[in-house]
Amino acid sequence: MRRRALIVGNWKMNGLIETGRGLAREVLAGLTEREERKLLCEVVVCPPFTGLADLNQILGSSSLKLGGQDMSEYPSGAHTGEIAGIMLRNVGCWYVILGHSERRAERGEDDALIGRKTAAAFRDGLVPIVCLGETLSQREQSQTLEVIEAQLLAVLPHLPDSVSKIQQLVVAYEPVWAIGTGKNATPQQVQEVHAFIRKLLAEQLGEGSAAKIRILYGGSVKPDNAADLFGLDDVDGGLIGGASLNATDFLAIVDAYPNDF
Ligand code: 13P
């Protein structure tokens, strides 16, 4: 079953206001030329927090949507340096990336925190894109599926009661060793993990929800490997880092999603 694809550009900590503005305008212009693609694929960009309000003005209610790269688990209050989900909504965000491996590694975010942030995202009206992924040493020790299972099972108890909301959840598989390294996971490796995630979702949430939840792949997705990855049964789009900083490459990745929807 084909779900509507989701292609998300994670700009990470790159670009000042003007750069982001130029990039978003180019991507939007490209999407505007691609009427059919827009039906197949939902496209989102996640700029740094400082660019969100400006891009919200530019993108308005266009087909290019906005997402945050992280959020606080708290709704408001004395949490210096944090951004609440409602603040992201306020500047036009629909989505929020949670549990990115860079935050797990650099900021010590653990599975329990990511679970609480997932609940907070739903509470604040955002769709969470929850990132899972194993390190190279975990893969080499054949622990990949175990790690993915633990990361996913930590999040699922925090989902809301409403089935229609649960089905909005987005899961992103990003093997840490493939992020920003140019090292590709093979299509077989990707499909194995995505199918495993879908099976776990079915066991925990039921077949109906598992069939609707989108599972994205991230890690060195480029125009030349995107079609192979997006052709896999359980890959419903991508979470794109480096290649999302170039409008031509990002649009070529959007174009790589198959037409057999
Ligand atoms: P790269 O596409 O640069 O490997 O980054 C992937 C990623 O971390 C997206 O969140």
mmCIF file of C-alpha atoms and ligand atoms in Angstrom:
data_model
loop_
_atom_site.group_PDB
_atom_site.id
_atom_site.type_symbol
_atom_site.label_atom_id
_atom_site.label_comp_id
_atom_site.label_asym_id
_atom_site.label_seq_id
_atom_site.Cartn_x
_atom_site.Cartn_y
_atom_site.Cartn_z
ATOM 1 C CA MET A 1 0.000 0.000 0.000
ATOM 2 C CA ARG A 2 1.331 3.405 -0.964
ATOM 3 C CA ARG A 3 0.958 6.164 1.604
ATOM 4 C CA ARG A 4 1.278 9.820 0.590
ATOM 5 C CA ALA A 5 5.011 10.419 0.664
ATOM 6 C CA LEU A 6 6.630 12.876 3.020
ATOM 7 C CA ILE A 7 9.916 14.493 2.073
ATOM 8 C CA VAL A 8 11.470 16.596 4.802
ATOM 9 C CA GLY A 9 14.491 18.870 4.514
ATOM 10 C CA ASN A 10 16.371 19.142 7.800
ATOM 11 C CA TRP A 11 18.551 22.193 7.351
ATOM 12 C CA LYS A 12 20.221 21.600 10.731
ATOM 13 C CA MET A 13 22.300 24.588 11.968
ATOM 14 C CA ASN A 14 22.816 26.134 8.546
ATOM 15 C CA GLY A 15 21.914 29.448 6.991
ATOM 16 C CA LEU A 16 21.087 32.978 8.035
ATOM 17 C CA ILE A 17 17.716 34.572 7.282
ATOM 18 C CA GLU A 18 18.600 35.601 3.716
ATOM 19 C CA THR A 19 19.993 32.181 2.760
ATOM 20 C CA GLY A 20 16.929 30.426 4.103
ATOM 21 C CA ARG A 21 14.645 32.822 2.322
ATOM 22 C CA GLY A 22 16.359 32.208 -1.021
ATOM 23 C CA LEU A 23 16.363 28.444 -0.563
ATOM 24 C CA ALA A 24 12.710 28.276 0.478
ATOM 25 C CA ARG A 25 11.667 30.481 -2.446
ATOM 26 C CA GLU A 26 13.506 28.239 -4.910
ATOM 27 C CA VAL A 27 11.974 25.080 -3.461
ATOM 28 C CA LEU A 28 8.513 26.623 -3.469
ATOM 29 C CA ALA A 29 8.893 27.755 -7.080
ATOM 30 C CA GLY A 30 9.941 24.222 -8.041
ATOM 31 C CA LEU A 31 6.969 22.696 -6.245
ATOM 32 C CA THR A 32 4.602 25.135 -7.877
ATOM 33 C CA GLU A 33 5.753 23.788 -11.254
ATOM 34 C CA ARG A 34 5.100 20.220 -10.079
ATOM 35 C CA GLU A 35 1.342 20.004 -9.667
ATOM 36 C CA GLU A 36 1.263 16.198 -9.849
ATOM 37 C CA ARG A 37 4.151 15.769 -7.420
ATOM 38 C CA LYS A 38 2.286 17.791 -4.845
ATOM 39 C CA LEU A 39 -0.454 15.161 -4.817
ATOM 40 C CA LEU A 40 2.078 12.351 -4.414
ATOM 41 C CA CYS A 41 4.377 14.018 -1.911
ATOM 42 C CA GLU A 42 4.039 16.352 0.999
ATOM 43 C CA VAL A 43 7.159 18.504 1.256
ATOM 44 C CA VAL A 44 8.410 20.111 4.471
ATOM 45 C CA VAL A 45 11.457 22.170 5.391
ATOM 46 C CA CYS A 46 12.840 22.474 8.907
ATOM 47 C CA PRO A 47 15.048 25.565 9.115
ATOM 48 C CA PRO A 48 16.806 26.740 12.277
ATOM 49 C CA PHE A 49 14.371 28.337 14.769
ATOM 50 C CA THR A 50 15.547 31.833 13.820
ATOM 51 C CA GLY A 51 14.288 31.422 10.254
ATOM 52 C CA LEU A 52 10.822 30.118 11.026
ATOM 53 C CA ALA A 53 8.871 33.364 11.446
ATOM 54 C CA ASP A 54 10.372 34.818 8.297
ATOM 55 C CA LEU A 55 9.668 31.703 6.236
ATOM 56 C CA ASN A 56 6.153 31.550 7.587
ATOM 57 C CA GLN A 57 5.568 34.968 6.018
ATOM 58 C CA ILE A 58 6.958 33.767 2.699
ATOM 59 C CA LEU A 59 5.345 30.347 2.557
ATOM 60 C CA GLY A 60 1.978 31.260 4.079
ATOM 61 C CA SER A 61 -0.520 28.575 3.189
ATOM 62 C CA SER A 62 1.520 27.291 0.222
ATOM 63 C CA SER A 63 2.254 23.629 -0.428
ATOM 64 C CA LEU A 64 5.700 23.866 1.214
ATOM 65 C CA LYS A 65 5.170 23.270 4.918
ATOM 66 C CA LEU A 66 7.353 24.151 7.904
ATOM 67 C CA GLY A 67 8.685 22.036 10.740
ATOM 68 C CA GLY A 68 10.872 22.584 13.801
ATOM 69 C CA GLN A 69 14.087 20.647 14.441
ATOM 70 C CA ASP A 70 13.300 20.051 18.124
ATOM 71 C CA MET A 71 11.024 21.301 20.896
ATOM 72 C CA SER A 72 10.724 21.349 24.667
ATOM 73 C CA GLU A 73 8.670 18.804 26.532
ATOM 74 C CA TYR A 74 7.185 21.689 28.593
ATOM 75 C CA PRO A 75 4.333 23.933 27.487
ATOM 76 C CA SER A 76 5.875 27.192 28.846
ATOM 77 C CA GLY A 77 7.754 28.610 31.822
ATOM 78 C CA ALA A 78 11.251 28.845 33.269
ATOM 79 C CA HIS A 79 13.186 26.744 30.736
ATOM 80 C CA THR A 80 15.878 29.054 29.423
ATOM 81 C CA GLY A 81 16.825 28.467 25.834
ATOM 82 C CA GLU A 82 13.930 26.128 25.112
ATOM 83 C CA ILE A 83 11.186 26.476 22.495
ATOM 84 C CA ALA A 84 7.675 25.203 23.203
ATOM 85 C CA GLY A 85 5.548 23.355 20.676
ATOM 86 C CA ILE A 86 2.919 26.070 20.783
ATOM 87 C CA MET A 87 5.622 28.574 19.771
ATOM 88 C CA LEU A 88 6.413 26.425 16.749
ATOM 89 C CA ARG A 89 2.708 26.341 15.852
ATOM 90 C CA ASN A 90 2.653 30.106 16.261
ATOM 91 C CA VAL A 91 5.253 30.520 13.486
ATOM 92 C CA GLY A 92 3.517 28.164 11.105
ATOM 93 C CA CYS A 93 5.015 24.744 11.924
ATOM 94 C CA TRP A 94 3.054 21.578 11.267
ATOM 95 C CA TYR A 95 5.799 19.107 12.096
ATOM 96 C CA VAL A 96 8.654 18.722 14.567
ATOM 97 C CA ILE A 97 11.695 16.452 14.343
ATOM 98 C CA LEU A 98 12.323 14.644 17.643
ATOM 99 C CA GLY A 99 15.158 12.440 18.841
ATOM 100 C CA HIS A 100 17.553 13.207 16.011
ATOM 101 C CA SER A 101 20.770 11.258 16.584
ATOM 102 C CA GLU A 102 22.739 14.503 16.711
ATOM 103 C CA ARG A 103 20.655 15.578 19.717
ATOM 104 C CA ARG A 104 20.891 12.122 21.271
ATOM 105 C CA ALA A 105 24.705 12.255 20.931
ATOM 106 C CA GLU A 106 25.443 15.942 21.556
ATOM 107 C CA ARG A 107 22.695 16.828 24.024
ATOM 108 C CA GLY A 108 22.330 13.473 25.754
ATOM 109 C CA GLU A 109 18.661 13.080 24.811
ATOM 110 C CA ASP A 110 17.465 9.650 25.874
ATOM 111 C CA ASP A 111 14.516 7.476 24.888
ATOM 112 C CA ALA A 112 12.460 8.559 27.913
ATOM 113 C CA LEU A 113 12.830 12.254 27.065
ATOM 114 C CA ILE A 114 11.995 11.612 23.427
ATOM 115 C CA GLY A 115 8.852 9.788 24.557
ATOM 116 C CA ARG A 116 7.809 12.800 26.653
ATOM 117 C CA LYS A 117 8.554 15.176 23.781
ATOM 118 C CA THR A 118 6.397 13.028 21.498
ATOM 119 C CA ALA A 119 3.468 13.399 23.908
ATOM 120 C CA ALA A 120 4.165 17.144 24.087
ATOM 121 C CA ALA A 121 4.182 17.486 20.296
ATOM 122 C CA PHE A 122 0.727 15.898 20.022
ATOM 123 C CA ARG A 123 -0.471 17.992 22.975
ATOM 124 C CA ASP A 124 0.680 21.160 21.188
ATOM 125 C CA GLY A 125 -0.863 20.237 17.837
ATOM 126 C CA LEU A 126 2.306 19.225 15.991
ATOM 127 C CA VAL A 127 3.051 16.017 14.113
ATOM 128 C CA PRO A 128 6.221 14.443 15.536
ATOM 129 C CA ILE A 129 8.823 12.947 13.229
ATOM 130 C CA VAL A 130 10.542 10.565 15.640
ATOM 131 C CA CYS A 131 14.062 9.544 14.626
ATOM 132 C CA LEU A 132 15.474 6.093 15.342
ATOM 133 C CA GLY A 133 18.820 4.658 14.341
ATOM 134 C CA GLU A 134 21.756 2.501 15.326
ATOM 135 C CA THR A 135 25.424 3.470 15.487
ATOM 136 C CA LEU A 136 28.061 1.714 13.413
ATOM 137 C CA SER A 137 29.297 -0.352 16.355
ATOM 138 C CA GLN A 138 25.739 -1.429 17.181
ATOM 139 C CA ARG A 139 25.259 -2.552 13.565
ATOM 140 C CA GLU A 140 28.582 -4.377 13.578
ATOM 141 C CA GLN A 141 27.509 -6.218 16.722
ATOM 142 C CA SER A 142 24.202 -7.201 15.048
ATOM 143 C CA GLN A 143 22.221 -5.092 17.520
ATOM 144 C CA THR A 144 20.393 -2.980 14.952
ATOM 145 C CA LEU A 145 16.889 -4.398 15.379
ATOM 146 C CA GLU A 146 17.227 -4.538 19.156
ATOM 147 C CA VAL A 147 18.213 -0.843 19.274
ATOM 148 C CA ILE A 148 15.396 0.188 16.941
ATOM 149 C CA GLU A 149 12.890 -1.822 18.974
ATOM 150 C CA ALA A 150 13.962 -0.195 22.262
ATOM 151 C CA GLN A 151 13.858 3.299 20.751
ATOM 152 C CA LEU A 152 10.412 2.774 19.234
ATOM 153 C CA LEU A 153 8.872 1.035 22.241
ATOM 154 C CA ALA A 154 9.950 3.979 24.423
ATOM 155 C CA VAL A 155 7.824 6.324 22.327
ATOM 156 C CA LEU A 156 4.622 4.356 21.681
ATOM 157 C CA PRO A 157 3.194 4.566 25.237
ATOM 158 C CA HIS A 158 3.250 8.368 24.854
ATOM 159 C CA LEU A 159 0.925 8.455 21.857
ATOM 160 C CA PRO A 160 -2.508 10.039 22.304
ATOM 161 C CA ASP A 161 -5.700 7.954 22.579
ATOM 162 C CA SER A 162 -7.197 9.126 19.300
ATOM 163 C CA VAL A 163 -6.537 6.617 16.529
ATOM 164 C CA SER A 164 -6.627 9.311 13.858
ATOM 165 C CA LYS A 165 -3.896 11.212 15.723
ATOM 166 C CA ILE A 166 -1.807 8.088 16.238
ATOM 167 C CA GLN A 167 -1.900 7.502 12.498
ATOM 168 C CA GLN A 168 -0.304 10.921 11.920
ATOM 169 C CA LEU A 169 2.883 9.824 13.700
ATOM 170 C CA VAL A 170 5.934 9.813 11.453
ATOM 171 C CA VAL A 171 8.900 7.541 12.168
ATOM 172 C CA ALA A 172 12.281 8.247 10.568
ATOM 173 C CA TYR A 173 14.927 5.547 10.359
ATOM 174 C CA GLU A 174 18.334 7.201 10.212
ATOM 175 C CA PRO A 175 21.309 4.887 10.708
ATOM 176 C CA VAL A 176 23.825 7.091 12.504
ATOM 177 C CA TRP A 177 26.705 5.790 10.392
ATOM 178 C CA ALA A 178 24.988 6.955 7.181
ATOM 179 C CA ILE A 179 24.306 10.546 8.296
ATOM 180 C CA GLY A 180 26.449 13.155 6.588
ATOM 181 C CA THR A 181 29.032 10.508 5.714
ATOM 182 C CA GLY A 182 28.081 9.754 2.122
ATOM 183 C CA LYS A 183 27.863 6.086 3.227
ATOM 184 C CA ASN A 184 24.655 4.578 2.018
ATOM 185 C CA ALA A 185 22.665 1.913 3.693
ATOM 186 C CA THR A 186 21.823 -0.586 0.966
ATOM 187 C CA PRO A 187 18.187 -0.895 -0.121
ATOM 188 C CA GLN A 188 18.143 -4.357 1.543
ATOM 189 C CA GLN A 189 19.369 -2.941 4.848
ATOM 190 C CA VAL A 190 16.816 -0.142 4.683
ATOM 191 C CA GLN A 191 13.859 -2.357 3.793
ATOM 192 C CA GLU A 192 14.772 -4.854 6.526
ATOM 193 C CA VAL A 193 14.617 -2.171 9.214
ATOM 194 C CA HIS A 194 11.544 -0.432 7.793
ATOM 195 C CA ALA A 195 9.638 -3.724 7.580
ATOM 196 C CA PHE A 196 10.671 -4.469 11.161
ATOM 197 C CA ILE A 197 9.387 -1.055 12.301
ATOM 198 C CA ARG A 198 6.088 -1.638 10.470
ATOM 199 C CA LYS A 199 5.737 -5.086 12.106
ATOM 200 C CA LEU A 200 6.339 -3.610 15.550
ATOM 201 C CA LEU A 201 3.811 -0.856 14.880
ATOM 202 C CA ALA A 202 1.266 -3.510 13.844
ATOM 203 C CA GLU A 203 1.878 -5.545 17.000
ATOM 204 C CA GLN A 204 1.620 -2.520 19.259
ATOM 205 C CA LEU A 205 -0.983 -0.345 17.542
ATOM 206 C CA GLY A 206 -2.841 -2.685 15.210
ATOM 207 C CA GLU A 207 -2.585 -3.354 11.483
ATOM 208 C CA GLY A 208 -4.811 -0.409 10.572
ATOM 209 C CA SER A 209 -2.560 2.171 12.193
ATOM 210 C CA ALA A 210 0.643 0.460 11.076
ATOM 211 C CA ALA A 211 -0.553 0.660 7.478
ATOM 212 C CA LYS A 212 -1.112 4.421 7.759
ATOM 213 C CA ILE A 213 1.994 5.557 9.686
ATOM 214 C CA ARG A 214 4.696 6.911 7.426
ATOM 215 C CA ILE A 215 8.244 5.644 7.849
ATOM 216 C CA LEU A 216 10.939 7.870 6.352
ATOM 217 C CA TYR A 217 14.528 7.006 5.584
ATOM 218 C CA GLY A 218 17.371 9.430 6.270
ATOM 219 C CA GLY A 219 21.131 9.246 5.847
ATOM 220 C CA SER A 220 23.008 10.520 2.785
ATOM 221 C CA VAL A 221 19.903 10.551 0.575
ATOM 222 C CA LYS A 222 20.940 12.211 -2.687
ATOM 223 C CA PRO A 223 19.342 12.640 -6.127
ATOM 224 C CA ASP A 224 21.211 9.583 -7.419
ATOM 225 C CA ASN A 225 20.138 7.098 -4.729
ATOM 226 C CA ALA A 226 16.692 8.466 -3.823
ATOM 227 C CA ALA A 227 14.725 6.496 -6.438
ATOM 228 C CA ASP A 228 16.138 3.150 -5.232
ATOM 229 C CA LEU A 229 15.267 3.971 -1.627
ATOM 230 C CA PHE A 230 11.828 5.404 -2.344
ATOM 231 C CA GLY A 231 10.937 2.361 -4.436
ATOM 232 C CA LEU A 232 11.082 0.120 -1.352
ATOM 233 C CA ASP A 233 7.767 -1.165 0.043
ATOM 234 C CA ASP A 234 8.047 0.334 3.495
ATOM 235 C CA VAL A 235 9.811 3.588 2.670
ATOM 236 C CA ASP A 236 7.326 6.456 2.584
ATOM 237 C CA GLY A 237 9.720 9.314 1.949
ATOM 238 C CA GLY A 238 12.911 10.793 3.290
ATOM 239 C CA LEU A 239 14.494 12.991 5.915
ATOM 240 C CA ILE A 240 17.140 14.855 3.981
ATOM 241 C CA GLY A 241 20.096 16.720 5.496
ATOM 242 C CA GLY A 242 22.919 17.989 3.263
ATOM 243 C CA ALA A 243 21.040 17.651 -0.029
ATOM 244 C CA SER A 244 18.158 19.767 1.298
ATOM 245 C CA LEU A 245 20.450 22.805 1.372
ATOM 246 C CA ASN A 246 20.476 22.898 -2.420
ATOM 247 C CA ALA A 247 17.089 23.496 -4.053
ATOM 248 C CA THR A 248 17.983 21.646 -7.269
ATOM 249 C CA ASP A 249 19.096 18.543 -5.370
ATOM 250 C CA PHE A 250 16.159 18.657 -2.983
ATOM 251 C CA LEU A 251 13.666 18.961 -5.847
ATOM 252 C CA ALA A 252 15.407 16.124 -7.699
ATOM 253 C CA ILE A 253 14.847 14.001 -4.577
ATOM 254 C CA VAL A 254 11.168 14.996 -4.577
ATOM 255 C CA ASP A 255 11.043 13.974 -8.262
ATOM 256 C CA ALA A 256 12.535 10.572 -7.415
ATOM 257 C CA TYR A 257 9.431 9.424 -5.572
ATOM 258 C CA PRO A 258 7.678 6.817 -7.737
ATOM 259 C CA ASN A 259 4.473 7.634 -9.588
ATOM 260 C CA ASP A 260 2.631 4.364 -8.854
ATOM 261 C CA PHE A 261 0.521 5.839 -6.059
HETATM 262 P P1 13P B 1 22.397 13.770 5.535
HETATM 263 O O1 13P B 1 21.328 13.708 4.451
HETATM 264 O O2 13P B 1 23.253 14.989 5.420
HETATM 265 O O3 13P B 1 23.144 12.494 5.650
HETATM 266 O O4 13P B 1 21.604 13.971 6.922
HETATM 267 C C1 13P B 1 20.564 13.121 7.239
HETATM 268 C C2 13P B 1 19.885 13.645 8.445
HETATM 269 O O5 13P B 1 20.440 13.617 9.529
HETATM 270 C C3 13P B 1 18.546 14.224 8.288
HETATM 271 O O6 13P B 1 17.939 14.435 9.517
#
